[in-house]
Coordinates of C-alpha atoms in Angstrom, one line a residue:
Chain A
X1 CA 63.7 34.0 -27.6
X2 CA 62.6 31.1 -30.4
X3 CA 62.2 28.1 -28.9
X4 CA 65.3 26.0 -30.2
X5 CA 62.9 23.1 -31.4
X6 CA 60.0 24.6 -32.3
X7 CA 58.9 26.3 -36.2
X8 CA 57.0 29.2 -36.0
X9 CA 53.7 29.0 -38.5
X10 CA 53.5 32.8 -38.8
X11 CA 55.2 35.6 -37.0
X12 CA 53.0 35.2 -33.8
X13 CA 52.8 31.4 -33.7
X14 CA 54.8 28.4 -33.3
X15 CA 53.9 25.0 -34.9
X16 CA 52.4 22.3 -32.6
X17 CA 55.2 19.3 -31.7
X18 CA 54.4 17.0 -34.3
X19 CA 53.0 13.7 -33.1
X20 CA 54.4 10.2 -33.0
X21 CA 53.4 6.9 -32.4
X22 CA 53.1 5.7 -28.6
X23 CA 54.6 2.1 -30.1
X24 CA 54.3 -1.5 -28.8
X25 CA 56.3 -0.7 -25.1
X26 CA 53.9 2.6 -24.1
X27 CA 53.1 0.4 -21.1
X28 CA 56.8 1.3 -19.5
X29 CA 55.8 4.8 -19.6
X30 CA 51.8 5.2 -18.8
X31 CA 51.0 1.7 -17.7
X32 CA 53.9 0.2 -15.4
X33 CA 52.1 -2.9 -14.6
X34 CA 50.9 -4.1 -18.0
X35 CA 54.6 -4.1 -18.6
X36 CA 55.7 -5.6 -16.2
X37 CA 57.3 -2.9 -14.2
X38 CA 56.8 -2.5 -10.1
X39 CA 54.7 0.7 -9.6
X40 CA 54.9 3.9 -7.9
X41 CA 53.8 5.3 -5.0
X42 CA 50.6 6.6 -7.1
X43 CA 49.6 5.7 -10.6
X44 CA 47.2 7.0 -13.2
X45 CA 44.8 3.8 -13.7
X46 CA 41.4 2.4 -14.5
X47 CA 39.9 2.1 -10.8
X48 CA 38.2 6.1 -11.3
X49 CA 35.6 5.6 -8.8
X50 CA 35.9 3.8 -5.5
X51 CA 32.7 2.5 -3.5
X52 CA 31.8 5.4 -1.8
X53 CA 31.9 7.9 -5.0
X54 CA 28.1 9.4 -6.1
X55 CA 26.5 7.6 -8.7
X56 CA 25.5 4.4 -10.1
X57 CA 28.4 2.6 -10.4
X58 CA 29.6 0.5 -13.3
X59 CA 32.2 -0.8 -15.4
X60 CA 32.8 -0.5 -19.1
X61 CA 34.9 -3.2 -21.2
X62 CA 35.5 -3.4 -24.3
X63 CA 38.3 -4.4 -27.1
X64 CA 39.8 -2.4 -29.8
X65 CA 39.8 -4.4 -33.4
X66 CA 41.8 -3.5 -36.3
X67 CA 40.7 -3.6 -40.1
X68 CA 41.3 -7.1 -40.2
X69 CA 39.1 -8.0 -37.5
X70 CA 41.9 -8.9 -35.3
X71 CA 42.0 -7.3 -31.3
X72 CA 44.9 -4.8 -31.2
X73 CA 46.5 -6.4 -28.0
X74 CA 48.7 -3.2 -27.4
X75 CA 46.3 -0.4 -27.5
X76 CA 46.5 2.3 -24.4
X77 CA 42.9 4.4 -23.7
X78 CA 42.5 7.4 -21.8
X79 CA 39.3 8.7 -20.3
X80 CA 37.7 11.8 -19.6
X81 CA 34.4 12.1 -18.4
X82 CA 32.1 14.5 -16.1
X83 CA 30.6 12.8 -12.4
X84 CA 27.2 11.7 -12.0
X85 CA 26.0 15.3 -12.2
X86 CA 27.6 16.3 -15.2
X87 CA 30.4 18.3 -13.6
X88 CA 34.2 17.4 -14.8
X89 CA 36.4 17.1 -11.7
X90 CA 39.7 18.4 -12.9
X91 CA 41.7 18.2 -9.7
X92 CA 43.2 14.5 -10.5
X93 CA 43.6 13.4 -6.9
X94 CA 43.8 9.1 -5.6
X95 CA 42.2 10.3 -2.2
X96 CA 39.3 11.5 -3.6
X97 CA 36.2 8.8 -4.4
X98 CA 36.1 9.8 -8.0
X99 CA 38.2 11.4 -11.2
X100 CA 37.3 12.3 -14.2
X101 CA 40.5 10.9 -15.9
X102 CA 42.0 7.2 -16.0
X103 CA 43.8 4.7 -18.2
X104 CA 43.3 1.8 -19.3
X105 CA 45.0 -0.7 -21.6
X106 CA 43.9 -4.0 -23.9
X107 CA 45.7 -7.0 -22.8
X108 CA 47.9 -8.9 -24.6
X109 CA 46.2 -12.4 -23.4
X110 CA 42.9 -14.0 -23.6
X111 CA 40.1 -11.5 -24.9
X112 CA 42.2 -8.6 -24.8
X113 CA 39.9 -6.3 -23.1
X114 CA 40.4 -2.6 -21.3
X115 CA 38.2 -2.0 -18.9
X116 CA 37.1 0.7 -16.4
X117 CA 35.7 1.0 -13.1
X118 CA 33.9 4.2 -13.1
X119 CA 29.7 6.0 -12.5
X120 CA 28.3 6.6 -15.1
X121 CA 28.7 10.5 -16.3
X122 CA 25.6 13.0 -15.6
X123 CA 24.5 14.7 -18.7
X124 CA 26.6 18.1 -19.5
X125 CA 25.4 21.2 -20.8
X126 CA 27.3 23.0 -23.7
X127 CA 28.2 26.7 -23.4
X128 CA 25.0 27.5 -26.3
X129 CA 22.5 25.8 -23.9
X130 CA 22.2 22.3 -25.6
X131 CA 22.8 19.1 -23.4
X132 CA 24.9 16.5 -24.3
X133 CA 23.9 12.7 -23.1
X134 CA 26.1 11.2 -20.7
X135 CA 28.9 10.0 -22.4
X136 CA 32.6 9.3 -21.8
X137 CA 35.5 10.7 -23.9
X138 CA 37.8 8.0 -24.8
X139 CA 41.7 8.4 -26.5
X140 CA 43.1 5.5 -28.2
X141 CA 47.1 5.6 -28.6
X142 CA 48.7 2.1 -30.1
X143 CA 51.5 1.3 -32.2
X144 CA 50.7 2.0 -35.7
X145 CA 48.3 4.7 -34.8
X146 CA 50.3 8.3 -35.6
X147 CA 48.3 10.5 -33.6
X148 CA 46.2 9.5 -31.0
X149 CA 42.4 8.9 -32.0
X150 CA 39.3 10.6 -30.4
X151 CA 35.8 9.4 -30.0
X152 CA 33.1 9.1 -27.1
X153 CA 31.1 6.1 -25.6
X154 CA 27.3 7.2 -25.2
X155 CA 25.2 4.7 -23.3
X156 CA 22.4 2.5 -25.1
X157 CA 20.0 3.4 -21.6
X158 CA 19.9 6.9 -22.5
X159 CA 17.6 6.7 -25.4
X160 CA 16.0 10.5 -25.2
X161 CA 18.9 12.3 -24.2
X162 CA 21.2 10.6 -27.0
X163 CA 18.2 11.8 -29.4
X164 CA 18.6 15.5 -28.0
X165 CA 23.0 15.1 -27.5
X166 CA 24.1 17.8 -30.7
X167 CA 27.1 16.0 -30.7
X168 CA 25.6 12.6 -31.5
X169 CA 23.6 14.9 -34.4
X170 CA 26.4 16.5 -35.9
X171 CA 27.0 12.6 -37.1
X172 CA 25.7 12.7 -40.7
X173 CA 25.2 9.0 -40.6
X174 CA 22.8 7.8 -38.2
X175 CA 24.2 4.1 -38.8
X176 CA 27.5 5.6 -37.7
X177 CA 26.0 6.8 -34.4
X178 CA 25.5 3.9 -33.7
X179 CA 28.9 2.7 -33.0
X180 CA 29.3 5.3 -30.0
X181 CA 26.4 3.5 -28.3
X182 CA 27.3 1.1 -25.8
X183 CA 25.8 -1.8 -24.6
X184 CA 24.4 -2.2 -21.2
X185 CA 24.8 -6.4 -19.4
X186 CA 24.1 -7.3 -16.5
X187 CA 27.1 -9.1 -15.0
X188 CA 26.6 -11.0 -11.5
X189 CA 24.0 -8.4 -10.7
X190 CA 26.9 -5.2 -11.8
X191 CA 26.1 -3.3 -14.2
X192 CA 28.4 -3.3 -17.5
X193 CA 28.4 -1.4 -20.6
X194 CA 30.5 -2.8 -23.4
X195 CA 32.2 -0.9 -26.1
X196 CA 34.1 -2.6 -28.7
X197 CA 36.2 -0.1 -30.7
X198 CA 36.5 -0.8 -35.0
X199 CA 39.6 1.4 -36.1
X200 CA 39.1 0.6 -39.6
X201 CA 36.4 -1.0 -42.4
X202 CA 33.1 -2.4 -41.6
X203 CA 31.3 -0.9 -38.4
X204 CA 34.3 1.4 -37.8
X205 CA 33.7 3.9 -34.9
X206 CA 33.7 7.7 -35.2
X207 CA 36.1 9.0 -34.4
X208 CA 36.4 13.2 -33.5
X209 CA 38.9 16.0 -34.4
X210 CA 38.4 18.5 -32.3
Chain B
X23 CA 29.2 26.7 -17.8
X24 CA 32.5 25.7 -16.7
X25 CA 35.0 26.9 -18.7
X26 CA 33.7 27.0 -22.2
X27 CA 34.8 30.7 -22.7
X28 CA 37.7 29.2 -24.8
X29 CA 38.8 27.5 -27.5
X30 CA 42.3 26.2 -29.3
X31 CA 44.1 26.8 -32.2
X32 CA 42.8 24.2 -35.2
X33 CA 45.0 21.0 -34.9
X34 CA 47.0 21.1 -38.4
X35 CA 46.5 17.1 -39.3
X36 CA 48.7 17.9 -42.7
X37 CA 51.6 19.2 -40.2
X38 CA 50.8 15.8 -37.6
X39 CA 51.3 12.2 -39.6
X40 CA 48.3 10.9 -41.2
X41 CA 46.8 7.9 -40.0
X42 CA 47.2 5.9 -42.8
X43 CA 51.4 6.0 -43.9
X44 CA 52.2 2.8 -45.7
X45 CA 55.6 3.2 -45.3
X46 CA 54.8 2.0 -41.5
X47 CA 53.7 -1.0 -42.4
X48 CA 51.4 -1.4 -38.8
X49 CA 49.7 2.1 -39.5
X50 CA 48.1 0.1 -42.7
X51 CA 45.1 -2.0 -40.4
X52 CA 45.0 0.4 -37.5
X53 CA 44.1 3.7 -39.3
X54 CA 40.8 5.0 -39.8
X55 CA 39.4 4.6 -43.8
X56 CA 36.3 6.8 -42.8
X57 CA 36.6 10.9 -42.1
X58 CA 36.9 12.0 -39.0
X59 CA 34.2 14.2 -37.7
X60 CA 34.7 17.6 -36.6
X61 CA 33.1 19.2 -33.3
X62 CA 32.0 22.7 -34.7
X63 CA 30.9 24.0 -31.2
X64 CA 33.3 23.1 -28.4
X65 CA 32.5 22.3 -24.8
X66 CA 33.5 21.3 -21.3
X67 CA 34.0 17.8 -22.7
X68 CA 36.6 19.0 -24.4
X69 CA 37.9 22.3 -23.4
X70 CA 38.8 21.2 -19.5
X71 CA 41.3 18.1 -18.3
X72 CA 43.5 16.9 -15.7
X73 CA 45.1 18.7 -13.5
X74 CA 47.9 16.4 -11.5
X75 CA 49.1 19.0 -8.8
X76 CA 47.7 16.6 -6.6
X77 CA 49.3 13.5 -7.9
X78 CA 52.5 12.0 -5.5
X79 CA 55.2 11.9 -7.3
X80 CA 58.0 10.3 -5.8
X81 CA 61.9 12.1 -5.3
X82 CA 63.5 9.9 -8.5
X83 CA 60.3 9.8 -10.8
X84 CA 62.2 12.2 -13.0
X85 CA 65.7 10.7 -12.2
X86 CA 66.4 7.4 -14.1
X87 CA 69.9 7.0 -13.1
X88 CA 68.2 6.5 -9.7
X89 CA 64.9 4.9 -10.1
X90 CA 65.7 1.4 -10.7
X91 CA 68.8 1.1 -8.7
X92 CA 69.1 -2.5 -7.5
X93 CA 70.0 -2.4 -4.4
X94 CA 68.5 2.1 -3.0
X95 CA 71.2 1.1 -0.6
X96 CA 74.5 1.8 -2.8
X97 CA 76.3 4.9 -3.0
X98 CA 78.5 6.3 -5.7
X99 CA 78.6 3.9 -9.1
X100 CA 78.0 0.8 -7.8
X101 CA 74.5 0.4 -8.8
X102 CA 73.7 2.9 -11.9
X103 CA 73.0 2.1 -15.3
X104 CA 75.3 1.7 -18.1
X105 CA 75.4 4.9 -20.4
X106 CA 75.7 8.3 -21.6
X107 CA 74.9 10.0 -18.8
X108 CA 72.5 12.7 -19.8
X109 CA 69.7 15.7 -18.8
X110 CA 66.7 15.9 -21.0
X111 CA 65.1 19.4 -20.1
X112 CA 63.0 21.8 -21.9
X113 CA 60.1 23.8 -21.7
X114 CA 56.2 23.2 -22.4
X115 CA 55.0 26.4 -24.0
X116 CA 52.1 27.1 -26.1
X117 CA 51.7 27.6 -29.6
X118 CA 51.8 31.6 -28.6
X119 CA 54.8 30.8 -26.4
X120 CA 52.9 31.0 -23.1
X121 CA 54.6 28.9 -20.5
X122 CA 52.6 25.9 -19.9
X123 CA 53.2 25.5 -16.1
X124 CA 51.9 22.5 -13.5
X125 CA 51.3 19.7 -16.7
X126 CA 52.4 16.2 -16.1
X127 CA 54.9 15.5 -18.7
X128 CA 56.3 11.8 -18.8
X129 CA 58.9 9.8 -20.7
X130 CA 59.8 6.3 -21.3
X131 CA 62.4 4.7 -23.3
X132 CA 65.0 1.8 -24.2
X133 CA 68.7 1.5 -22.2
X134 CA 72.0 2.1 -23.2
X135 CA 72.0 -1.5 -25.5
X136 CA 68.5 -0.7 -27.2
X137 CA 66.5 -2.9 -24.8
X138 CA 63.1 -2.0 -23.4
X139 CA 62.1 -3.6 -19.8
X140 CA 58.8 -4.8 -21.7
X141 CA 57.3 -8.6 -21.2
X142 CA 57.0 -7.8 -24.9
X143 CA 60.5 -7.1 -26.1
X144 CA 62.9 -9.6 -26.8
X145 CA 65.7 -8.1 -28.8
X146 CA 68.9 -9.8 -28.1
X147 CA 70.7 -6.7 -26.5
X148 CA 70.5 -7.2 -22.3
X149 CA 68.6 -5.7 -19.7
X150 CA 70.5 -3.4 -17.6
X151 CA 70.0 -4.4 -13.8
X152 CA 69.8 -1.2 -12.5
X153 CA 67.9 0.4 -15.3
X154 CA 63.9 0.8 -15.7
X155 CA 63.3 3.4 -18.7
X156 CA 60.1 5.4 -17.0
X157 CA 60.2 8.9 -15.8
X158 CA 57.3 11.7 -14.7
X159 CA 57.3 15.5 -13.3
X160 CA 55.5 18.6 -13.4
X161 CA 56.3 21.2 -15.4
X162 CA 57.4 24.2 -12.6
X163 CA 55.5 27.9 -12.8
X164 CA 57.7 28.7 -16.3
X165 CA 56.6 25.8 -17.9
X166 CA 60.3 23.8 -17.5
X167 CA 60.7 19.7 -17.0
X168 CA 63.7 17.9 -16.7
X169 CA 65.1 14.4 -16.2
X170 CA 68.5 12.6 -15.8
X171 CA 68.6 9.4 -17.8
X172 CA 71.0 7.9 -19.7
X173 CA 71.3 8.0 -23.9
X174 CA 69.3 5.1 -24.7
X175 CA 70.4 2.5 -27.9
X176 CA 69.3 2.3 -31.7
X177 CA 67.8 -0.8 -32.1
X178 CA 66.0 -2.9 -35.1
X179 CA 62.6 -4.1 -35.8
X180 CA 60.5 -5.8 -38.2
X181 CA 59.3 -3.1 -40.8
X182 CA 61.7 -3.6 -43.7
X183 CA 64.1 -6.6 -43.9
X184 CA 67.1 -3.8 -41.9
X185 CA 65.3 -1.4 -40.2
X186 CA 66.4 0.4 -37.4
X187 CA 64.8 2.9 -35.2
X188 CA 67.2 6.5 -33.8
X189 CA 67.7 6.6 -30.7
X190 CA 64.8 8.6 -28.9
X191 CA 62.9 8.8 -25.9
X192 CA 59.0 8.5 -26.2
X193 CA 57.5 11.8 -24.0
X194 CA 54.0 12.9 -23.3
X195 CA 52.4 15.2 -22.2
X196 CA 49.0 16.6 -21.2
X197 CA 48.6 20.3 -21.7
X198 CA 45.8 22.4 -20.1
X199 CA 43.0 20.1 -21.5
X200 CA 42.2 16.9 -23.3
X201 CA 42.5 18.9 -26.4
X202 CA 46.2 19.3 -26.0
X203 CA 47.2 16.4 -24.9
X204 CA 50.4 14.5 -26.8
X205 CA 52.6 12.4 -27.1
X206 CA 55.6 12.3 -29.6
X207 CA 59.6 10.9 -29.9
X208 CA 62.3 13.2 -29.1
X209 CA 65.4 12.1 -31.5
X210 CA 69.3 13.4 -30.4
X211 CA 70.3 16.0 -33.2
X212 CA 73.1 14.7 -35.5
X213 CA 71.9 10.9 -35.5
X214 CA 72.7 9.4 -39.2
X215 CA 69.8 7.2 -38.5
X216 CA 66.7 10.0 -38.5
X217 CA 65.9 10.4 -42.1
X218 CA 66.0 6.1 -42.5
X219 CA 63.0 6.0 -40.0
X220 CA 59.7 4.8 -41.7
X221 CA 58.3 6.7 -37.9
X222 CA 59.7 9.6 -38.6
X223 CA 59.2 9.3 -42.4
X224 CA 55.1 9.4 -41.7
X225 CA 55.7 13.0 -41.3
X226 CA 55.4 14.6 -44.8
X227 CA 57.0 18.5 -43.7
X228 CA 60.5 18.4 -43.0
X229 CA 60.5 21.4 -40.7
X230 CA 57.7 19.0 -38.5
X231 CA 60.3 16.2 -38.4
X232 CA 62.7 19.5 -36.5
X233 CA 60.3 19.8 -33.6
X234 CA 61.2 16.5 -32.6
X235 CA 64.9 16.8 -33.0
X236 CA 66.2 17.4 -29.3
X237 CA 69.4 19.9 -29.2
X238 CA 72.4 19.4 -27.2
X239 CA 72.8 22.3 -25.0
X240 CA 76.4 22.7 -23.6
X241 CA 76.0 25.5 -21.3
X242 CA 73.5 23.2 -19.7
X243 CA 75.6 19.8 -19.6
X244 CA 77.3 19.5 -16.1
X245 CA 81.4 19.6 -16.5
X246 CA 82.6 15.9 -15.5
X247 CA 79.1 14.8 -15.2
X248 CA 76.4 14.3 -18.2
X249 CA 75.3 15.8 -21.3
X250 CA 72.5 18.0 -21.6
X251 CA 69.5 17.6 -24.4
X252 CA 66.7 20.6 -24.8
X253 CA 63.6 19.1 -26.2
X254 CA 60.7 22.0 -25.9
X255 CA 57.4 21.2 -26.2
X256 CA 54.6 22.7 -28.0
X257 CA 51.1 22.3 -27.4
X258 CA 48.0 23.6 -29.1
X259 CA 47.5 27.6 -28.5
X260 CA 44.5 28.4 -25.8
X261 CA 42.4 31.4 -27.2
X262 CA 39.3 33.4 -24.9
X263 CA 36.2 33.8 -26.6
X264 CA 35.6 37.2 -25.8
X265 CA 32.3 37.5 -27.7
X266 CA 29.4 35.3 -27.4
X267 CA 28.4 34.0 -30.9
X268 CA 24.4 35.1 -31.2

C-alpha cells in the first residue's frame, strides 16, 4: 500500500520527508532543561563519558557564530563519534561509562557555548583501508537552518594522522581544513579542545553532505 | 570493518529546502555561502548510529494528555489539557518502504492557544497548567509510532509584519544511522494557513511540501474520544554493497 504522505520518486522508491527547521523552542523536544522543562527518567545529553570510561578524557566547547559574527544562542548539536579505540558504540545505554552519541546546545546567556564531556575518539579505519584521525561528527540544527548541517571536529594534537585522514584530503582548500581543527587548552589542569563553528562568510567551517 | 558493507540513497538537497531561502528571513545569516563538501567513500563514521533500545522511556513519554498533568493524582478530566483531543501515529519506513523498526522518533510542539512552554516564548496566548508539549517512543518491529496529544494552536511571529505559522507538531527522528537522521513539521491537512508559511514556502516542489501534510485517518480516531492524524515518515533508503570496488 502507498504510504498516505509519502511521493514516490520512481516506481520502486518513495521520496525522503522533506526537512524543516528545528526553530527557536527545539529545546522542549531534545533538550528539556535548556527550556526550562523538568526531565525524564533518562535524557539524551552532553555528559557521554563518565569517570571510569577508557580514554583520555576531555571536554570540547565551543560556539556557533552566524554570518554576522554574532553567536547563534539557539543552536542544538549532536554528536557521533567512535571510543578511544576507534570503535563506534551503537547501543546508546546511561549505564554504560561511554556513548558514542550526545547533545548539546549553545546557551542563550553569557558566551553562549555547547559543550561536551567526552574521550577523545581513537582513530577509525575506513572500509578501503585508509584511517581517518580521530575526529568527532558534529550536527548543527537551529532556527533558520532548513536542514540540519554536517561537519567533523579533528584535533590540533593529531598532526600526522590528520595529514594521512582522506577525509580531511578530500578538502580542496587546505585553508578550509583548517576550520575542522580544534584547539587543545589546558583548563585547571583538564584538557579542553575548542571548536568554534562559522555558518557563514569569513572562516566558515566545512560542512559535509553525505 | 564494522558495517561499511552499505550505503544510502543520495540525499536530494533540490527536494529538502536550501539553506539559504530569503523568504525566511533567519535562514539569511545562518546558511552556508560556501559548497558543501561531499564524502565520495563512506564509512563507519557515517554509515552506523544510535541505537536507543536501551534508553528508559517512561509509561506517558508518548502520551501528552498525561505527561504534564498537575497534580499524577487526578482521575478523569480534572487535570488534562485544554484541546482537540488527538493520536498522531504513522509509520517510519524507508525510501524502499522497508519498515524502519526500534528508532527513537520524538515530537514537540505548542498547546491548544499557540503557546510553547519555552523560557523563550512569550506570545500573549497562556500556558496550559497541565500541558508540557514533549513526547518520545520507539518505533515497534513494523516500523509504527504513536502519541496522544492534543491539536496544538496557529500562532504569529516576526517574519513579515502578519505572519502566522499552521499549526504543526515539530518530529524527529533518527533512522538506522547518522546519515538518516531528521527532523521536519508535520502540518494537519486542510489548514488555510499552509501555503502562507515562509517555512514551508522554503520548499521549492510542491509534492515535498505533501510529505509533511499529516492525514486524518477516521477509521483510526476513537468514537467519543479523539481524532486520529497519520504522519509517515520517510527516511533515506539503506542499500548492501554487494561488490567490493577494486
Amino acid at each position: 500500500m502507498r504510504q498516505p504522505n509519502s511521493q514516490p520518486c520512481s516506481e520502486l522508491m518513495l521520496r525522503e520527508t522533506a526537512s524543516q527547521t528545528a526553530g527557536p523552542y527545539v529545546h522542549i523536544g531534545l533538550a528539556l532543561d535548556v527550556a526550562g522543562l523538568p526531565e525524564r527518567d533518562e535524557e539524551i545529553w552532553s555528559r557521554m563519558a563518565k569517570p571510569e570510561a577508557e580514554g583520555e578524557h576531555i571536554e570540547v566547547i565551543g560556539t556557533v557564530i552566524d554570518g554576522n559574527g554574532d553567536p547563534v544562542r539557539d543552536a542544538l548539536l549532536e554528536a557521533w563519534q567512535a571510543d578511544a579505540s576507534g570503535w563506534y558504540q551503537p547501543a546508546f545505554d546511561l549505564q554504560k561509562a561511554f556513548n558514542s552519541f550526545g547533545r548539546t546546545a549553545t546557551t542563550a546567556e553569557g558566551n553562549s557555548e555547547w559543550s561536551l564531556t567526552t574521550i577523545k575518539p581513537g582513530s577509525v579505519a575506513r572500509g578501503d583501508g585508509k584511517v581517518m584521525a580521530p575526529h568527532i561528527n558534529l550536527a548543527i540544527f537551529a532556527r533558520g537552518i532548513n536542514i540540519h548541517l554536517q561537519t567533523r571536529l579533528y584535533f590540533e594534537d593529531e598532526v600526522e594522522a590528520n595529514a594521512a585522514c582522506p577525509v580531511l584530503g578530500a578538502i580542496e582548500s587546505p585553508t578550509r581544513r583548517q576550520t575542522l581543527i580544534a584547539k587543545r587548552e589546558e583548563v585547571d589542569g583538564k584538557v579542553r579542545y575548542r571548536f568554534d563553528i562559522r555558518l557563514q562568510g569569513e572562516g566558515e567551517t566545512v560542512f559535509f553532505d553525505f | 570493518m564494522q558495517d561499511d558493507n552499505k550505503r544510502f540513497v543520495e540525499r536530494d538537497r533540490d527536494w529538502h529546502p536550501p539553506a539559504y531561502a530569503p523568504g525566511y528571513k533567519t535562514s539569511v545569516a545562518r546558511s552556508p555561502s560556501q559548497a558543501l563538501v561531499s564524502l565520495q567513500t563512506s564509512s563507519v563514521s557515517e554509515l552506523t548510529g544510535p541505537d536507543f533500545r536501551q534508553l528508559r522511556i517512561g509509561p506517558h513519554d508518548n502520551d501528552l494528555l498525561m505527561n504534564f498533568r498537575e497534580d499524577p493524582a487526578l482521575a478523569g478530566a480534572a487535570g488534562l489539557p485544554v484541546g482537540e483531543r488527538i493520536i498522531l501515529f504513522g509509520r517510519v519506513v524507508d525510501q524502499f518502504g522497508k519498515p524502519v523498526p526500534h528508532t527513537l522518533v520524538e515530537m514537540w510542539q505548542a498547546n491548544a492557544g499557540g503557546r510553547y512552554r519555552h523560557k523563550k516564548d512569550g506570545y500573549l496566548a497562556p500556558l496550559d497548567p497541565n500541558f508540557g508539549g514533549v513526547g518520545r517512543c520507539l518505533t515497534d518491529e513494523q516500523g509504527w509510532y504513536r502519541f496522544r496529544t492534543i491539536k496544538p494552536g496557529p500562532y504569529p511571529w516576526g517574519n513579515g509584519i502578519n505572519t502566522w505559522r499552521p499549526a504543526h507538531i515539530h518530529v524527529s527522528v533518527m533512522g538506522p544511522s547518522i546519515s538518516t537522521r531528521l527532523i521536519t513539521q508535520m502540518y494537519f491537512e486542510g489548514d488555510p494557513l499552509i501555503p502562507l508559511c515562509p517555512i514551508v514556502q522554503t520548499l521549492k516542489d510542491p509534492e515535498a511540501v505533501e510529505t509533511m501534510i499529516g492525514r486524518l485517518d477516521m477509521a483510526r480516531s476513537r468514537p467519543m474520544d479523539c481524532l486520529a492524524y497519520r504522519f509517515d515518515l520517510v527516511v533515506r533508503g539503506e542499500l548492501q554493497t554487494y561488490f567490493e570496488n577494486q
